Short mmCIF file of C-alpha atoms in Angstrom, two decimals:
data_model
loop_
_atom_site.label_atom_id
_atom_site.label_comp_id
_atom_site.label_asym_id
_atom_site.label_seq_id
_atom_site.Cartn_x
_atom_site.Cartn_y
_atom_site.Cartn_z
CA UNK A 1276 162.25 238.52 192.91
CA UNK A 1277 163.53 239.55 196.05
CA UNK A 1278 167.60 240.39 196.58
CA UNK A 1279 169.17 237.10 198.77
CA UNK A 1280 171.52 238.04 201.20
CA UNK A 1281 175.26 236.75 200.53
CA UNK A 1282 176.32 234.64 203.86
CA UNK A 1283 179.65 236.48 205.08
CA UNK A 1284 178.21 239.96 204.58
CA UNK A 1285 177.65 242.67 207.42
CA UNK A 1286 173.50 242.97 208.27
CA UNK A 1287 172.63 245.59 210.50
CA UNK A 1288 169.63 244.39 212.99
CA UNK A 1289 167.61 247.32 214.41
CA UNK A 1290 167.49 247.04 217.99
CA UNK A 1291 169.64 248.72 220.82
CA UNK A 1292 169.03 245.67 222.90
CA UNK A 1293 172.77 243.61 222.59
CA UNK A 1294 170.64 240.57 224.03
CA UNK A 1295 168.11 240.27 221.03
CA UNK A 1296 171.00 241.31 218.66
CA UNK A 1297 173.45 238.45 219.61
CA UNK A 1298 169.46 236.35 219.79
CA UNK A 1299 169.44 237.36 216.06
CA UNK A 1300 172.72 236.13 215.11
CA UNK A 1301 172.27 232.45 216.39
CA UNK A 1302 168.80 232.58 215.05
CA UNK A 1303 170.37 233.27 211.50
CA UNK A 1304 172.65 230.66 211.66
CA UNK A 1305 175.91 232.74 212.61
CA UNK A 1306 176.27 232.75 208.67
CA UNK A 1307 176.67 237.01 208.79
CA UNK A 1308 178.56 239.63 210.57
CA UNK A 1309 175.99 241.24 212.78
CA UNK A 1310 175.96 244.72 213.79
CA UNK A 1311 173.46 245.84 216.83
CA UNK A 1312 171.69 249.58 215.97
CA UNK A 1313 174.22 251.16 217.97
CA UNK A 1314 176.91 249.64 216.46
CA UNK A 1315 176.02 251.04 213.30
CA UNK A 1316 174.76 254.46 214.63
CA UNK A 1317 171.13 253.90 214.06
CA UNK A 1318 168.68 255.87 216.38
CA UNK A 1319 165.58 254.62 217.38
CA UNK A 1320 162.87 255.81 215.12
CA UNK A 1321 159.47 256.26 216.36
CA UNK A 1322 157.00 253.13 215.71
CA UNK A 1323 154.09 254.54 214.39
CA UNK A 1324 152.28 251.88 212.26
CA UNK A 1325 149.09 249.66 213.36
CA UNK A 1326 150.35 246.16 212.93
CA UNK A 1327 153.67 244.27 213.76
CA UNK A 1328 154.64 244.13 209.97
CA UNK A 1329 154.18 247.60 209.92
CA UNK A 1330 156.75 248.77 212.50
CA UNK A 1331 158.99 245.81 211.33
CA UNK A 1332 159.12 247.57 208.11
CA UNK A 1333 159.61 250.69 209.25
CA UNK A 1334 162.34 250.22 211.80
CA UNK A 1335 164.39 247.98 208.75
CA UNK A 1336 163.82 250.89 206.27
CA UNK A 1337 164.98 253.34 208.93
CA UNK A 1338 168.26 251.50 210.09
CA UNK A 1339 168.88 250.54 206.30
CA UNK A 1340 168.59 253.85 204.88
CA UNK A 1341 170.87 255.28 207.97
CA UNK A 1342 173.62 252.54 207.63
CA UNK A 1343 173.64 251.83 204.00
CA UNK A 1344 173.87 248.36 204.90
CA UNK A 1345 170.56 245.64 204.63
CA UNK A 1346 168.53 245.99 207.91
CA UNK A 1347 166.72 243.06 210.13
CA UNK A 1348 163.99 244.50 212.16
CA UNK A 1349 161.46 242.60 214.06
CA UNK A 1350 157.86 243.48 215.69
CA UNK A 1351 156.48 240.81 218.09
CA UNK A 1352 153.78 240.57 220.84
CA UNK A 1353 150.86 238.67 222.31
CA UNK A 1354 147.14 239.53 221.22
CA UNK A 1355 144.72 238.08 223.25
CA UNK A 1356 141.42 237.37 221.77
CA UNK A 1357 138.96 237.97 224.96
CA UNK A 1358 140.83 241.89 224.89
CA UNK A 1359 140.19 242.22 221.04
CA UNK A 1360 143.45 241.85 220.27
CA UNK A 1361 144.83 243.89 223.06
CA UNK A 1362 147.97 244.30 224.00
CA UNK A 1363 149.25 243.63 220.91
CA UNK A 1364 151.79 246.11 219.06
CA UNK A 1365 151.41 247.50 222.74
CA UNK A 1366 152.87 244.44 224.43
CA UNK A 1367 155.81 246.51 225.40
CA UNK A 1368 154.14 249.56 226.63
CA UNK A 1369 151.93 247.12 228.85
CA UNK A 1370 155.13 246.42 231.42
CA UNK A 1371 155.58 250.39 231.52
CA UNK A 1372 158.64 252.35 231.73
CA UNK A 1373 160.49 249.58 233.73
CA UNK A 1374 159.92 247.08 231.32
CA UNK A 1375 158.48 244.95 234.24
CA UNK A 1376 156.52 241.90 232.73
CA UNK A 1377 154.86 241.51 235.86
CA UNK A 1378 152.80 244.34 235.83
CA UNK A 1379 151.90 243.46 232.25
CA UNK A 1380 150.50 239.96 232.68
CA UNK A 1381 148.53 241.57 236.06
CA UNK A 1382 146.82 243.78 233.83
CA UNK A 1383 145.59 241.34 231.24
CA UNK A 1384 144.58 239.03 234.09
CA UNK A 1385 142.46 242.15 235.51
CA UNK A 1386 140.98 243.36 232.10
CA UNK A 1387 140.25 239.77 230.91
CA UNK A 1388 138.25 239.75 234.05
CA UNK A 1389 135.39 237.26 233.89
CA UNK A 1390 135.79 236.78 229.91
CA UNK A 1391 135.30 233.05 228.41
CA UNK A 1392 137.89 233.56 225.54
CA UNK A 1393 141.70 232.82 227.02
CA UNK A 1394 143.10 231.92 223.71
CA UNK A 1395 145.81 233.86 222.53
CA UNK A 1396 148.87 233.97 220.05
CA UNK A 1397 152.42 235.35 220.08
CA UNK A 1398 153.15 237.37 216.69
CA UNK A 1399 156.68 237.90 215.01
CA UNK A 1400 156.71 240.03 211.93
CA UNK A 1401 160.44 239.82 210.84
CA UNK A 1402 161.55 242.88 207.74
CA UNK A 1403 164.15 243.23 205.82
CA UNK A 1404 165.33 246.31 203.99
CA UNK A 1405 167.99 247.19 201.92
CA UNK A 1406 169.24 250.89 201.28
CA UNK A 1407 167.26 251.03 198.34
CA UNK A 1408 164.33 250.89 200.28
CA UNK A 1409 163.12 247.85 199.15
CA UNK A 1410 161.87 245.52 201.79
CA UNK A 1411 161.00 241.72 202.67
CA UNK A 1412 158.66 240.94 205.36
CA UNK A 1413 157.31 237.06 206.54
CA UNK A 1414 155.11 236.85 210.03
CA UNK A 1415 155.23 233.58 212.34
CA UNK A 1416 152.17 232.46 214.46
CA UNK A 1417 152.20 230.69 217.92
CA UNK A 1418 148.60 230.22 218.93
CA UNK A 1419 147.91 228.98 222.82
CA UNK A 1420 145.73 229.62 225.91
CA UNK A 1421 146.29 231.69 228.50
CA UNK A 1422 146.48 230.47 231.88
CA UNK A 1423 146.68 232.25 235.82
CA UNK A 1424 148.59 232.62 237.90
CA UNK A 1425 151.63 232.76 235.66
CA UNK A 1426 153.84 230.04 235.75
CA UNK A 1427 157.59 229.45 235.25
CA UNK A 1428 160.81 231.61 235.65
CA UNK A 1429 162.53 230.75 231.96
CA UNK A 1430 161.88 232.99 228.78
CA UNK A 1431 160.60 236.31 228.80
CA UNK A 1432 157.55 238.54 228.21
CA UNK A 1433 154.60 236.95 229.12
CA UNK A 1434 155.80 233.05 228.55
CA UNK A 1435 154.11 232.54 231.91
CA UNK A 1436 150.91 233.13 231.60
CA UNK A 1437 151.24 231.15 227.81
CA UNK A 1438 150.45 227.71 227.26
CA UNK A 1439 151.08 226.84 223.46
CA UNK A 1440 148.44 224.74 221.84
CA UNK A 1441 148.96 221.16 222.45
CA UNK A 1442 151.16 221.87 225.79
CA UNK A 1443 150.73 221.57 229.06
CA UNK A 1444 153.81 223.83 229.93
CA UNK A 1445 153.80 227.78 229.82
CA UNK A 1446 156.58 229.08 227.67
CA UNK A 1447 158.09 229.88 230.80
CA UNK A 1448 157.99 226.39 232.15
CA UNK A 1449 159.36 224.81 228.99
CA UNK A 1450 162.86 223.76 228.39
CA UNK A 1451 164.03 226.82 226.19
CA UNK A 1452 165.00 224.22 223.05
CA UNK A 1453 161.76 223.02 223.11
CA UNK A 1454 159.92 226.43 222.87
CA UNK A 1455 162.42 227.73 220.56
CA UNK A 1456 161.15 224.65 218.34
CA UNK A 1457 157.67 225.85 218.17
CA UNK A 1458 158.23 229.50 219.25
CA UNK A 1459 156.88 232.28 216.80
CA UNK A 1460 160.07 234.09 216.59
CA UNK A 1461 161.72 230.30 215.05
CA UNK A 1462 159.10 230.58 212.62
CA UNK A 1463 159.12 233.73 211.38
CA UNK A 1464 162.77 232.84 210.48
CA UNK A 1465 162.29 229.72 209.17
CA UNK A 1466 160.73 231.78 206.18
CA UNK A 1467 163.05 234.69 205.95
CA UNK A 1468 165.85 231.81 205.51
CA UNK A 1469 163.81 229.78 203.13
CA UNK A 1470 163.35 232.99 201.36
CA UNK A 1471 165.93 234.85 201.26
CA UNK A 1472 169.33 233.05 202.60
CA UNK A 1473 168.96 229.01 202.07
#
């Protein structure tokens, strides 16, 4: 049986990014008092695992542990099935140093090359940890196609090169409610509420 989290309480969510940490707070329904890693003094640990869950977990234990408060970490990215998965827990590291999602998408254009397979899907591994060290973790799925040259100015990432299955639209052409409907970040959430909150 996993601990629920009492609505009203303080949650610390691990990222240094103020954007995603307000993101969070809406996402969870504004039901706790949020506080951004550094906020609560939480360095950012090195991610080290091989999967999304696996650096979800580790960056919720880490925070957790630090702040003595429970921790909200998430790992997300786009694996593309032509690159074997590529870029994956890498998505980040693809747009370089800048962080410029340009370069990113120009590089899986370039390595995908001549290759038959465009399908892809967006991953979200959500964890949460409490100072105890025990941990919940749920992963959402958006699967799609990818499509060049990228298309749209809304979201971020690579939304413009995406085109969720179904859709016509990239995520970065779509009205931002109607990706957040479908979006692998809502559904990671959907579970960690359903689990853990609701």
């Amino acid at each position: 049986m996993n601990p629920r989290l009492i609505k009203g309480s303080r949650l610390v969510v691990a990222t240094h990014n103020p954007g995603k940490a307000r993101e969070i707070a809406v996402l969870l329904g504004g039901d706790f008092e949020v506080l951004s890693a550094d906020q609560a003094a939480v360095p950012e640990p090195d991610e080290t695992e091989s999967t999304f869950i696996g650096n979800a977990v580790l960056k919720a234990r880490h925070a957790a542990a630090i702040s003595g408060l429970p921790a909200l970490a998430d790992d997300s990215g786009l694996s593309v099935r032509g690159l074997n998965g590529a870029p994956g827990i890498y998505s980040a590291r693809w747009a370089g140093p800048a962080k410029d999602f340009a370069v990113a998408m120009a590089r899986v254009e370039q390595e995908l090359d001549q290759a038959e397979d465009r399908s892809a899907f967006f991953t979200c591994a959500l964890a949460l940890a409490w100072p105890d060290g025990s941990v919940f973790a749920v992963e959402g799925i958006v699967e799609g196609d990818l499509t060049f040259p990228a298309r749209g100015t809304r979201g971020f990432g690579y939304d413009p090169i995406f085109v969720p299955k179904g859709g016509t639209e990239t995520f970065g052409e779509m009205d931002p409610t109607a990706k957040e409907a479908i979006s692998h970040r809502t559904r990671a959430f959907a579970q960690l509420r359903a689990a853990l909150i609701d």
